[in-house]
C-alpha positions as a LaTeX table, in Angstrom:
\begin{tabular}{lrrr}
\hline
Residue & $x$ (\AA) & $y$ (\AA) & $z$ (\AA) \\
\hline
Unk1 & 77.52 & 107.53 & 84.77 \\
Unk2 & 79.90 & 105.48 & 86.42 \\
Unk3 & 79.66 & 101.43 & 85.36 \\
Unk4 & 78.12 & 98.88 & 87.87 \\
Unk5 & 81.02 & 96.08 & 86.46 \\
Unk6 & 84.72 & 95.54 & 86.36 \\
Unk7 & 84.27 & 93.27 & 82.82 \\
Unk8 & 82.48 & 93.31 & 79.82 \\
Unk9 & 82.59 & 89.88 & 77.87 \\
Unk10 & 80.89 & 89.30 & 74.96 \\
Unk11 & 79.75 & 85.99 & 74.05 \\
Unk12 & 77.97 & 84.38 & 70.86 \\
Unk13 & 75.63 & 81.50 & 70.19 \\
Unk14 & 76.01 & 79.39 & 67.42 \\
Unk15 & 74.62 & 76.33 & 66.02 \\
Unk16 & 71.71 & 75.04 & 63.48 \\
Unk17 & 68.54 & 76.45 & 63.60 \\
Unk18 & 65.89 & 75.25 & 66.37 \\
Unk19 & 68.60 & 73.71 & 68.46 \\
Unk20 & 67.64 & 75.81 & 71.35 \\
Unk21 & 69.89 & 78.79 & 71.21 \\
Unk22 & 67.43 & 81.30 & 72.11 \\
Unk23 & 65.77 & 79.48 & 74.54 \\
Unk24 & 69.18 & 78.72 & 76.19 \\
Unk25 & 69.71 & 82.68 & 76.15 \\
Unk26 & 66.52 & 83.54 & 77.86 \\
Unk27 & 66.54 & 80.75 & 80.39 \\
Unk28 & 70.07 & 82.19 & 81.71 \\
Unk29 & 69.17 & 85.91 & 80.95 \\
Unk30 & 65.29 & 85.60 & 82.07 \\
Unk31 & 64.93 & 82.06 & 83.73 \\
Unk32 & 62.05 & 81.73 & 81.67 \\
Unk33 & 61.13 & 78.60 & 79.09 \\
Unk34 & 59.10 & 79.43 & 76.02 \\
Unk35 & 58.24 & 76.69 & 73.61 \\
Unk36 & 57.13 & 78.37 & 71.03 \\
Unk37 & 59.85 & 80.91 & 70.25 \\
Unk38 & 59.39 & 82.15 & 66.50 \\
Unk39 & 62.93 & 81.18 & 64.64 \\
Unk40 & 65.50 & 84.44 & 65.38 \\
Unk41 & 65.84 & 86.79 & 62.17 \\
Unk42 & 69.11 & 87.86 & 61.69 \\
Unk43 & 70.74 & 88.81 & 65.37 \\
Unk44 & 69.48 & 89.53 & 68.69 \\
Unk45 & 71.64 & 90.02 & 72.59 \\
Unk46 & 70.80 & 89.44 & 75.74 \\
Unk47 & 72.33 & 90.88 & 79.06 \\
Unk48 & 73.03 & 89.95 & 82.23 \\
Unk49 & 75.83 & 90.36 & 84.80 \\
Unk50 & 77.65 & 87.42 & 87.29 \\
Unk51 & 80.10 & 87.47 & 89.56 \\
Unk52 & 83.71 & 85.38 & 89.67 \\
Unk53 & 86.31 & 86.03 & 91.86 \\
Unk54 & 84.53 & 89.10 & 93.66 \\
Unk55 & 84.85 & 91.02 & 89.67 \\
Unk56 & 81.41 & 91.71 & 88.30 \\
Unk57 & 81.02 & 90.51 & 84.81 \\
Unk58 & 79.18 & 91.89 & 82.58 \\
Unk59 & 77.76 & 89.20 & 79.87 \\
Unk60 & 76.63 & 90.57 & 76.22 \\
Unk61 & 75.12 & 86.88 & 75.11 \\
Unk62 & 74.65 & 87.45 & 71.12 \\
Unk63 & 71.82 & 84.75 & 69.62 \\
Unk64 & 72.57 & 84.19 & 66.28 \\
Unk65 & 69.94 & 83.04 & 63.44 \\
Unk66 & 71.01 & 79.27 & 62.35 \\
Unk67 & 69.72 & 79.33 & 58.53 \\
Unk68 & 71.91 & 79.87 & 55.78 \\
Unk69 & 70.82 & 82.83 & 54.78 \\
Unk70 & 71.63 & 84.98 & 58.00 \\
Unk71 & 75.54 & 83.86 & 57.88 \\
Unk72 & 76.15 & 87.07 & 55.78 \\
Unk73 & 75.10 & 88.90 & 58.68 \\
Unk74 & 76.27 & 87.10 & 61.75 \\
Unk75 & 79.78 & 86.49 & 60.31 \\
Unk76 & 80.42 & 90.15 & 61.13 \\
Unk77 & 79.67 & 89.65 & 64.76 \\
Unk78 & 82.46 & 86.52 & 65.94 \\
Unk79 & 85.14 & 89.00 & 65.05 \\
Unk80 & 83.78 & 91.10 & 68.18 \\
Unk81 & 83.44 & 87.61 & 70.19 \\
Unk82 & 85.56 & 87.01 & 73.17 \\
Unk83 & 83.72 & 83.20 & 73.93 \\
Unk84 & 81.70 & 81.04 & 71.89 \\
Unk85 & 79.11 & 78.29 & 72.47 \\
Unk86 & 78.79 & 75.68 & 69.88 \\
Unk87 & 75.01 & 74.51 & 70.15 \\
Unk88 & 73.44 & 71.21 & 69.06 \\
Unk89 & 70.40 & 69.30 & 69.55 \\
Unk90 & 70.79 & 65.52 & 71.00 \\
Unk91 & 67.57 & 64.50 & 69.73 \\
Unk92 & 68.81 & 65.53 & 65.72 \\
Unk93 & 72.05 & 64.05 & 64.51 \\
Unk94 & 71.95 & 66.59 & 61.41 \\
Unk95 & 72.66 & 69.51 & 64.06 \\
Unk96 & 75.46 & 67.48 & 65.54 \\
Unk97 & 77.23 & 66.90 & 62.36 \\
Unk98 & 76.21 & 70.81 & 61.67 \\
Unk99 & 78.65 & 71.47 & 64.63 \\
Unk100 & 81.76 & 71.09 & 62.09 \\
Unk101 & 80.65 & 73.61 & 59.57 \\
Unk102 & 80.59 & 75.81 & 62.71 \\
Unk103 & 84.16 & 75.49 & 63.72 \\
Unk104 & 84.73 & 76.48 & 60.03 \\
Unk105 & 83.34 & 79.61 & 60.53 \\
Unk106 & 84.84 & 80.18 & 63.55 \\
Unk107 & 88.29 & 79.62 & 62.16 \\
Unk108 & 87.35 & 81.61 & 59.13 \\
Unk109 & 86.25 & 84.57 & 61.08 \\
Unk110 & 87.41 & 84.38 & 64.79 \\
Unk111 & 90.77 & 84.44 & 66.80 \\
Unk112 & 92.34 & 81.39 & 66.80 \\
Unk113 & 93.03 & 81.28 & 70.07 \\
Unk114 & 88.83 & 82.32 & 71.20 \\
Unk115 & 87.45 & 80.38 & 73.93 \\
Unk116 & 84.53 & 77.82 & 72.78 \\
Unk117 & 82.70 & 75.15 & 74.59 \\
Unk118 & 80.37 & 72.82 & 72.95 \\
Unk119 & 76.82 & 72.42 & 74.68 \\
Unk120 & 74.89 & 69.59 & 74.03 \\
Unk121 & 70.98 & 70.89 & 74.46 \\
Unk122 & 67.41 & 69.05 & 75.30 \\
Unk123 & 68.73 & 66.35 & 77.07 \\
Unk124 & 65.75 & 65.79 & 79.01 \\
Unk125 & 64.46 & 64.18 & 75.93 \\
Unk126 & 65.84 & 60.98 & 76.88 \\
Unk127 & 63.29 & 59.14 & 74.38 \\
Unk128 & 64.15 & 60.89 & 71.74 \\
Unk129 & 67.74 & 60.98 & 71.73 \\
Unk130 & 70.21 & 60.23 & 68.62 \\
Unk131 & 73.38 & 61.87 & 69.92 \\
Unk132 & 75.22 & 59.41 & 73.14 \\
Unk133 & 77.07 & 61.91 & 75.92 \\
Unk134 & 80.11 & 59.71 & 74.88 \\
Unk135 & 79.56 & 60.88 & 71.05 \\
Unk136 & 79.54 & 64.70 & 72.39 \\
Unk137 & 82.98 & 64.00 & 74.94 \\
Unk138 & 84.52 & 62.54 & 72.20 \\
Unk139 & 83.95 & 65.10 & 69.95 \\
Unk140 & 84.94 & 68.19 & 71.81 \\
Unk141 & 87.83 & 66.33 & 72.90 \\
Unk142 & 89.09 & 66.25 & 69.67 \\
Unk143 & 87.92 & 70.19 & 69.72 \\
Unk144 & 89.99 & 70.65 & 72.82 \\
Unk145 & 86.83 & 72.25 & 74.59 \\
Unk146 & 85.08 & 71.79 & 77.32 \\
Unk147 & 81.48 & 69.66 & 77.24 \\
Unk148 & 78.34 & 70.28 & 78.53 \\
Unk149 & 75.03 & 69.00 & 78.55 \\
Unk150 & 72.22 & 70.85 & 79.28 \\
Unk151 & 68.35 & 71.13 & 78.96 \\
Unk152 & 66.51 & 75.00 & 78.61 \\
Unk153 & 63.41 & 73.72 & 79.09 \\
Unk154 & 64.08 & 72.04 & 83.21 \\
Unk155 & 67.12 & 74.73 & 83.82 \\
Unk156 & 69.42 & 71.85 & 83.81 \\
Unk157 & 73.31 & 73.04 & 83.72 \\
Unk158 & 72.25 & 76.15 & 81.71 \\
Unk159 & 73.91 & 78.09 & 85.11 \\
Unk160 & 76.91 & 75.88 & 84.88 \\
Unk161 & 77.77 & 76.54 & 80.97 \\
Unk162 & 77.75 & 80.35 & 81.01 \\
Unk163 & 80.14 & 80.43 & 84.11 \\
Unk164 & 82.44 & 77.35 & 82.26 \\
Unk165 & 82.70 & 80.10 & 79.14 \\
Unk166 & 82.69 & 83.07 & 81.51 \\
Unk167 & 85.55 & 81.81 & 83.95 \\
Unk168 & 87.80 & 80.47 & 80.93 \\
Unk169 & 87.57 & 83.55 & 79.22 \\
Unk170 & 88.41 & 85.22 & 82.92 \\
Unk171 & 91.39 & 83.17 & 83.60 \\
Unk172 & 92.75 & 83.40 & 80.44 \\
Unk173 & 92.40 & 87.49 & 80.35 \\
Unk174 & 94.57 & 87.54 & 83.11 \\
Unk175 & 97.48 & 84.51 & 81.96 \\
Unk176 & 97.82 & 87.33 & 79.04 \\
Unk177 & 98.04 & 89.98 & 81.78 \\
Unk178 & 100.35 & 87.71 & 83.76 \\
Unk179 & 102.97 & 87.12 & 80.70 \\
Unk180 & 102.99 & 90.82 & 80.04 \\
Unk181 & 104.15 & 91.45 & 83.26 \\
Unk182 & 106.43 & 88.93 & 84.49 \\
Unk183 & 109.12 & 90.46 & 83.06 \\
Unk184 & 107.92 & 93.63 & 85.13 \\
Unk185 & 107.68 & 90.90 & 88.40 \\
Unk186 & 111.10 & 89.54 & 88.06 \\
Unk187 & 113.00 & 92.92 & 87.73 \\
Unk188 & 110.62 & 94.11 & 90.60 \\
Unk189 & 111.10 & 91.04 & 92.86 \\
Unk190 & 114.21 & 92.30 & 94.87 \\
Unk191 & 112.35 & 95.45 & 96.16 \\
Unk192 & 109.45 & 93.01 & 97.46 \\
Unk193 & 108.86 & 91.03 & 100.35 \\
Unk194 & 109.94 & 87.85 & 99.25 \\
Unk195 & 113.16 & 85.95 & 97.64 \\
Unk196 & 111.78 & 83.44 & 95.76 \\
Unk197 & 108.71 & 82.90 & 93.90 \\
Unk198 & 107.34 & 79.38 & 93.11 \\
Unk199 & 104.10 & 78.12 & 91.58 \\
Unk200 & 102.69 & 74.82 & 92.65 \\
Unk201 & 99.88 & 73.15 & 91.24 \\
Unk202 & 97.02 & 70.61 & 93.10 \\
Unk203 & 96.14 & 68.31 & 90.64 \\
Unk204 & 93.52 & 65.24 & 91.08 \\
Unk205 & 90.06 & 64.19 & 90.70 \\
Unk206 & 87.02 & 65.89 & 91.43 \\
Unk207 & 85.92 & 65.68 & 95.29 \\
Unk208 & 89.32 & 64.96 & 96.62 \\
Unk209 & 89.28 & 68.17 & 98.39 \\
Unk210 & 92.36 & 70.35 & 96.63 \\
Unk211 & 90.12 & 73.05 & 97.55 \\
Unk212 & 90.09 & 72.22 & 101.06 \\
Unk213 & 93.69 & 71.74 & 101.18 \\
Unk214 & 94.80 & 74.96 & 99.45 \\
Unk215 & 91.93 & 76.77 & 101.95 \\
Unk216 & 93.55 & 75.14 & 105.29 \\
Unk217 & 96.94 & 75.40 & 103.66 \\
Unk218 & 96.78 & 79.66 & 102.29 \\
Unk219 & 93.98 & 80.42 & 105.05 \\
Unk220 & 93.72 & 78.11 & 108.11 \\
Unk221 & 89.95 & 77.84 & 107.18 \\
Unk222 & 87.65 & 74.61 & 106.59 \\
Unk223 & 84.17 & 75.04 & 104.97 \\
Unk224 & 83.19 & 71.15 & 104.07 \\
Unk225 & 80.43 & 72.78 & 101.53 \\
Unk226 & 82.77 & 74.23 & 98.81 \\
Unk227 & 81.09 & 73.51 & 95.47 \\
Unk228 & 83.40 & 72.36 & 93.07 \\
Unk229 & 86.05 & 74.21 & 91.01 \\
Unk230 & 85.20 & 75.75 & 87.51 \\
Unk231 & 88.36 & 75.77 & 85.86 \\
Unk232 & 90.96 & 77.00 & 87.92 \\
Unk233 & 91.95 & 79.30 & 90.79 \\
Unk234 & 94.35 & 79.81 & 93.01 \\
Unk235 & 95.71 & 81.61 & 96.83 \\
Unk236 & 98.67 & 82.51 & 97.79 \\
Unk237 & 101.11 & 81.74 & 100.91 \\
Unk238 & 104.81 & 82.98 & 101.87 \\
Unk239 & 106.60 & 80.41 & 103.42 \\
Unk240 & 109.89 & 81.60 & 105.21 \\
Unk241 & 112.86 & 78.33 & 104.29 \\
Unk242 & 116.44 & 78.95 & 104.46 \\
Unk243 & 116.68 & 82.20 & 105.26 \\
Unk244 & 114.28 & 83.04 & 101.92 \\
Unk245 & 111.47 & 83.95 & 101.87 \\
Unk246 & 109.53 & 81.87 & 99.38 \\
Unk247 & 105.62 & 83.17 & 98.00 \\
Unk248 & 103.72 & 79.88 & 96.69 \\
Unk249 & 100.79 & 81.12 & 94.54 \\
Unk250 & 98.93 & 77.59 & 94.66 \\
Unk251 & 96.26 & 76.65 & 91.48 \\
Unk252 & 93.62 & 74.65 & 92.45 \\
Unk253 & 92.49 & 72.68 & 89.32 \\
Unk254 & 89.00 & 71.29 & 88.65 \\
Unk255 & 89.18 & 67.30 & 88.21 \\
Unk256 & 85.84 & 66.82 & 86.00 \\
Unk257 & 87.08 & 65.42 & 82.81 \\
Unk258 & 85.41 & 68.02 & 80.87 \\
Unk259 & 87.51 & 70.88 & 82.24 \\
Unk260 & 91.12 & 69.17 & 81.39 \\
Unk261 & 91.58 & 70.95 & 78.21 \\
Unk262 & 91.39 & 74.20 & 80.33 \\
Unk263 & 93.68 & 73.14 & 83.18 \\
Unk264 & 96.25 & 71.21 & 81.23 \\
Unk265 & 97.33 & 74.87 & 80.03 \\
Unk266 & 98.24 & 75.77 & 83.71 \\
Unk267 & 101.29 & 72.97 & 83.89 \\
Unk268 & 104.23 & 73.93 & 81.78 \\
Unk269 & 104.87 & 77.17 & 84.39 \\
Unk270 & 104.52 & 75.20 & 87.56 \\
Unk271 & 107.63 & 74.47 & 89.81 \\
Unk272 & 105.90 & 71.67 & 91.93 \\
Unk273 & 102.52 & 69.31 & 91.50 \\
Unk274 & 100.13 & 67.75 & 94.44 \\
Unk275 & 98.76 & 64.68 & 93.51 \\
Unk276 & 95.68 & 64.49 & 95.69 \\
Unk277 & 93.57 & 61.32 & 95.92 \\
Unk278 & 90.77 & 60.21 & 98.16 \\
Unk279 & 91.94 & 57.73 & 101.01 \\
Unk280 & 88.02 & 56.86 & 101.34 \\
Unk281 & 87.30 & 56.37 & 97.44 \\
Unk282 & 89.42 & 53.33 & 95.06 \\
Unk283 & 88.87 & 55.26 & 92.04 \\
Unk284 & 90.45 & 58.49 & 93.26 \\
Unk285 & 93.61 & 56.45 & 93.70 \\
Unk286 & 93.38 & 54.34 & 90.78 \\
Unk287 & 93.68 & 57.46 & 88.15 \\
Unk288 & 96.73 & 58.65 & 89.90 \\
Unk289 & 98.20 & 57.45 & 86.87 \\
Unk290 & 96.23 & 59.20 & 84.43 \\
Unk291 & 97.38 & 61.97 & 86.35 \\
Unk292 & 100.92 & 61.13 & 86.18 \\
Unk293 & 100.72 & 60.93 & 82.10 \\
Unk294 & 99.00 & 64.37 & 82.24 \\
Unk295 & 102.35 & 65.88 & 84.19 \\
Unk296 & 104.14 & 63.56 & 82.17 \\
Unk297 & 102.33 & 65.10 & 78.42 \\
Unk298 & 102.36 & 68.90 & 79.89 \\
Unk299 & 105.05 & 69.30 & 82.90 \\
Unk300 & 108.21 & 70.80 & 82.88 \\
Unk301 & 110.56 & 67.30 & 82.58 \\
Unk302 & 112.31 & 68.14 & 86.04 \\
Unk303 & 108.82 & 69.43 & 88.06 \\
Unk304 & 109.22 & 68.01 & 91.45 \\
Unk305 & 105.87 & 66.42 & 92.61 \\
Unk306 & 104.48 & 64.39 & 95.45 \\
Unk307 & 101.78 & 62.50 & 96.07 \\
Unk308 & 98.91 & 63.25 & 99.28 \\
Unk309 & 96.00 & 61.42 & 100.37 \\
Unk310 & 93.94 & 63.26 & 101.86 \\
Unk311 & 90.87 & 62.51 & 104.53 \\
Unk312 & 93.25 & 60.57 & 106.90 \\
Unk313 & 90.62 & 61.36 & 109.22 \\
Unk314 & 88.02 & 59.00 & 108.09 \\
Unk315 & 89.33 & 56.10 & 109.29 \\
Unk316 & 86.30 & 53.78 & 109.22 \\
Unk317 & 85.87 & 54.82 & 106.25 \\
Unk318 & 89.05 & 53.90 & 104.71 \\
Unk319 & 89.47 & 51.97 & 101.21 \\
Unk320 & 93.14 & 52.74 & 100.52 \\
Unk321 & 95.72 & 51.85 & 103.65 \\
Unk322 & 98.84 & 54.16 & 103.95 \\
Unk323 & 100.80 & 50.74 & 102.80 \\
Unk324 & 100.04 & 50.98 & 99.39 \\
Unk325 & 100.33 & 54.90 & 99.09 \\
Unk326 & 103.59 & 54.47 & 99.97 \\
Unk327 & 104.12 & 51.94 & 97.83 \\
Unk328 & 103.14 & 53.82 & 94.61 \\
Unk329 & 104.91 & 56.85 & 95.28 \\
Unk330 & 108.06 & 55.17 & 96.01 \\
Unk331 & 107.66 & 53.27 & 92.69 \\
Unk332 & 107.54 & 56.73 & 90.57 \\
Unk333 & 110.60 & 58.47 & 92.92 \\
Unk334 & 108.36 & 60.86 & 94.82 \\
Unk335 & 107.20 & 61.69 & 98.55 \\
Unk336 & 104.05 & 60.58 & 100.40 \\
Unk337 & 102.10 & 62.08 & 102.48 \\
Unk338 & 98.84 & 61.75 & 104.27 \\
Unk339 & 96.60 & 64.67 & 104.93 \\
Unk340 & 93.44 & 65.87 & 106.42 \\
Unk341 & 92.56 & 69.23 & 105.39 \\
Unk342 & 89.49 & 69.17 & 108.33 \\
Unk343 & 91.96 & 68.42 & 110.85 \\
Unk344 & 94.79 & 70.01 & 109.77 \\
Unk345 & 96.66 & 67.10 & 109.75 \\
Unk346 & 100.15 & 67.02 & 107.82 \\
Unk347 & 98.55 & 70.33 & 105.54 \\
Unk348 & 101.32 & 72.42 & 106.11 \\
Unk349 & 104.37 & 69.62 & 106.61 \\
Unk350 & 103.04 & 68.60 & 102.39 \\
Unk351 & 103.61 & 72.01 & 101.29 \\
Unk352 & 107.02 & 72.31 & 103.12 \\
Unk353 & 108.08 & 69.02 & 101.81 \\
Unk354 & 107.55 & 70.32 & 98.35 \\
Unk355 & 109.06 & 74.00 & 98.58 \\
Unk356 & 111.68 & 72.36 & 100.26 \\
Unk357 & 112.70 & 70.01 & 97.10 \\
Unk358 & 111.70 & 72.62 & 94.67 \\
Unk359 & 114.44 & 75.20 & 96.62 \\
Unk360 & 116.87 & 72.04 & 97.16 \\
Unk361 & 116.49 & 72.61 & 93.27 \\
Unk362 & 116.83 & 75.44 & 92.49 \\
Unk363 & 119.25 & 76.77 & 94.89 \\
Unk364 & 121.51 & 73.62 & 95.97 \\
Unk365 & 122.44 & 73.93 & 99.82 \\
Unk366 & 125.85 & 74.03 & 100.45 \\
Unk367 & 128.04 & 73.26 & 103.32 \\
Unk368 & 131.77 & 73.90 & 104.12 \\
Unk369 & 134.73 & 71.21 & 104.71 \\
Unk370 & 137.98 & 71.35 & 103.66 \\
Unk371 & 139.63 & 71.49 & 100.18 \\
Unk372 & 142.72 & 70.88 & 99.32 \\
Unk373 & 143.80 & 73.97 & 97.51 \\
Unk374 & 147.59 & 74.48 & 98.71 \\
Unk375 & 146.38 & 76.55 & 101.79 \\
Unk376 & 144.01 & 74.50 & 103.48 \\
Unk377 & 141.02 & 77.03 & 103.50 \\
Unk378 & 137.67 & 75.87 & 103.57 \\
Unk379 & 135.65 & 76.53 & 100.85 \\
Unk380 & 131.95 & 76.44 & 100.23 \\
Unk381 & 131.30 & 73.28 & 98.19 \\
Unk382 & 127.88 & 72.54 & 96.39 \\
Unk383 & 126.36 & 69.53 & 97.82 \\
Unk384 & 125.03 & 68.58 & 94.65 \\
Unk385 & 128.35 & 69.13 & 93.06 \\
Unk386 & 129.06 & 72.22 & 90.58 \\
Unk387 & 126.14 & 74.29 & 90.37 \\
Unk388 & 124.90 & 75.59 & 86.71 \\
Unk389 & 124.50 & 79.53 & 86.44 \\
Unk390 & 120.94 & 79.28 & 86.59 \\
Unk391 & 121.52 & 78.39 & 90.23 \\
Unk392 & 123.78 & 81.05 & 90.59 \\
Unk393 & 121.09 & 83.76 & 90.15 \\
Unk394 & 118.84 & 82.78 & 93.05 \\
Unk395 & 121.63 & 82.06 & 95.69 \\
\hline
\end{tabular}
């Protein structure tokens, strides 16, 4: 019989007893609640299948037993784990502090390199909470995971977690599959229908409408109700500049603070950045500069970037005038522009601007005047002076 998916991931729940795992399980399995779920013996899976990027996957969700005496047995089954959720109870601090003999036996018996997120569970007990949100950041910050809080019992983010784990595991699947064959790519890339390739990244905070941008930008589309990224994604454009043609595969990063750790991964290859921020929101443009350190902590030293602020279009709404956009990005050395991914406005001039610099770059234009060389010939002459052999190969 031929399978009904194009992945199989298998995931495994972890954490003290009576935190919630198998309730968690069956909510996102079943959507059913059950209070009075007898404590799991030994091991037990669930199944059920989502869908990202138009690939059905097909989750195996293991529920592991939290007492001691069931780690014999549920040891065996991280080694088989491809994503795991760390589980804790905000209304019991001893489960929180539990969460650190977990990442020992996940380092003892897993991957080093296995995708984890932490879930914070029963949150809707507000009265009886011991463990702050701010505790739980902090924490899988230092973890380098992402950080969710959810609730079994009124559905809350349970949806949201799996398809965190789900999508990270996804993306990183194919980053693997995309080092293996780059190599391939490259040696390929003069037989396909483009010169150059260069990947740009859209960068900013959640709500600023990189989505929309990279949609108007790769598509010529609009759709104002585009929930917001998990992770990261991207499209892809050919753009025709100097005689080259020059493919842009575009990420579109999510800006919720929880997913950094995830997207931060995605800089060190890019070519160019987008700064977006929010002409209608203060706060949008005020962490422009946390994203600056971020390209500054993970970017290739020479990435070129510029900086877009989007939803020109609002104008009554306005917070930020076009003065003091300009003003910051001629402070840091970079471009400005102002966009409006609704109306089109200025979409496809940012993305030139930046290919444009990137391939000033990377292949220096030249022009031709005369040299004094005992014969008066002109000779082509690199505008940016001699040009380094790793110019030499894409020119």
């Amino acid at each position: 019989m031929a399978k009904n998916y194009d992945y199989l991931f298998r995931l495994l729940l972890v954490g003290d007893s009576s935190v919630g795992k198998t309730c968690i399980i069956v909510r996102f399995t079943e959507n059913t609640f059950t209070p009075s779920y007898i404590t799991t013996i030994g091991i037990d899976f669930k199944i059920r299948t989502i869908e990202i990027d138009g690939r059905k996957v097909k989750l195996q969700i293991w529920d592991t037993a939290g007492q001691e005496r069931f780690y014999t047995i549920t040891a065996t089954c991280y080694r088989r784990a491809m994503g795991i959720m760390l589980v804790y109870d905000v209304t019991s601090e001893k489960s929180f502090k539990g969460v650190a003999s977990w990442i020992s036996k996940i380092a003892e018996n897993c991957d080093k390199n296995i995708n984890k997120i932490l879930l914070a569970n029963k949150c809707d007990l507000k009265e009886k909470r011991e463990i702050t949100r701010e505790r739980g950041e902090e924490l899988a910050g230092r973890l380098g995971i992402p950080y969710v809080e959810i609730s079994a019992l009124s559905n809350f983010n349970v949806e949201e977690a799996f398809a965190t784990l789900a999508k990270d595991i996804f993306n990183s699947l194919h980053v693997i599959h995309s080092a293996f064959a780059y190599r391939t790519k490259l040696l390929k890339m003069a037989k396909q229908n483009f010169d150059l390739f260069f990947k740009l990244l859209l960068i900013g905070d959640s709500g600023v409408g990189k989505t929309c941008i990279i949609f108007r930008f790769a598509e010529n589309t609009f759709n104002p109700t585009f929930i917001s990224t998990i992770g990261i994604d991207f499209k892809i454009r050919t753009l025709e500049l100097g005689g080259k043609k020059i493919k842009l595969q575009i990420w579109d990063t999510a800006g919720q603070e929880r997913f950094h750790t995830i997207t931060t991964a995605y800089y060190r290859g890019a070519l160019g950045i987008m700064m977006v921020y929010d002409v209608t929101k203060e706060k949008t443009f005020h962490n422009i500069s946390k994203w600056m350190r971020k390209i500054e902590e993970n970017a290739n030293e020479d990435v070129e970037r510029i900086l877009v602020a989007n939803k020109c279009d609002l104008v009554s709404q306005r917070q930020i005038t076009k003065e003091r956009g300009e003003t910051l990005a001629k402070n840091h050395g970079i471009r400005h522009v102002e966009t409006s991914a609704l109306s089109s406005d200025n979409i496809d001039h940012a993305f030139t601007l930046l290919t444009q610099d990137i391939l000033n770059k990377v292949c220096p234009p030249v022009r031709e005047e005369n040299v004094k060389n005992g014969k008066g010939k002109k000779k082509k002459v690199n505008l940016k002076g001699s040009a380094g052999s790793h110019h030499k190969s894409c020119c």
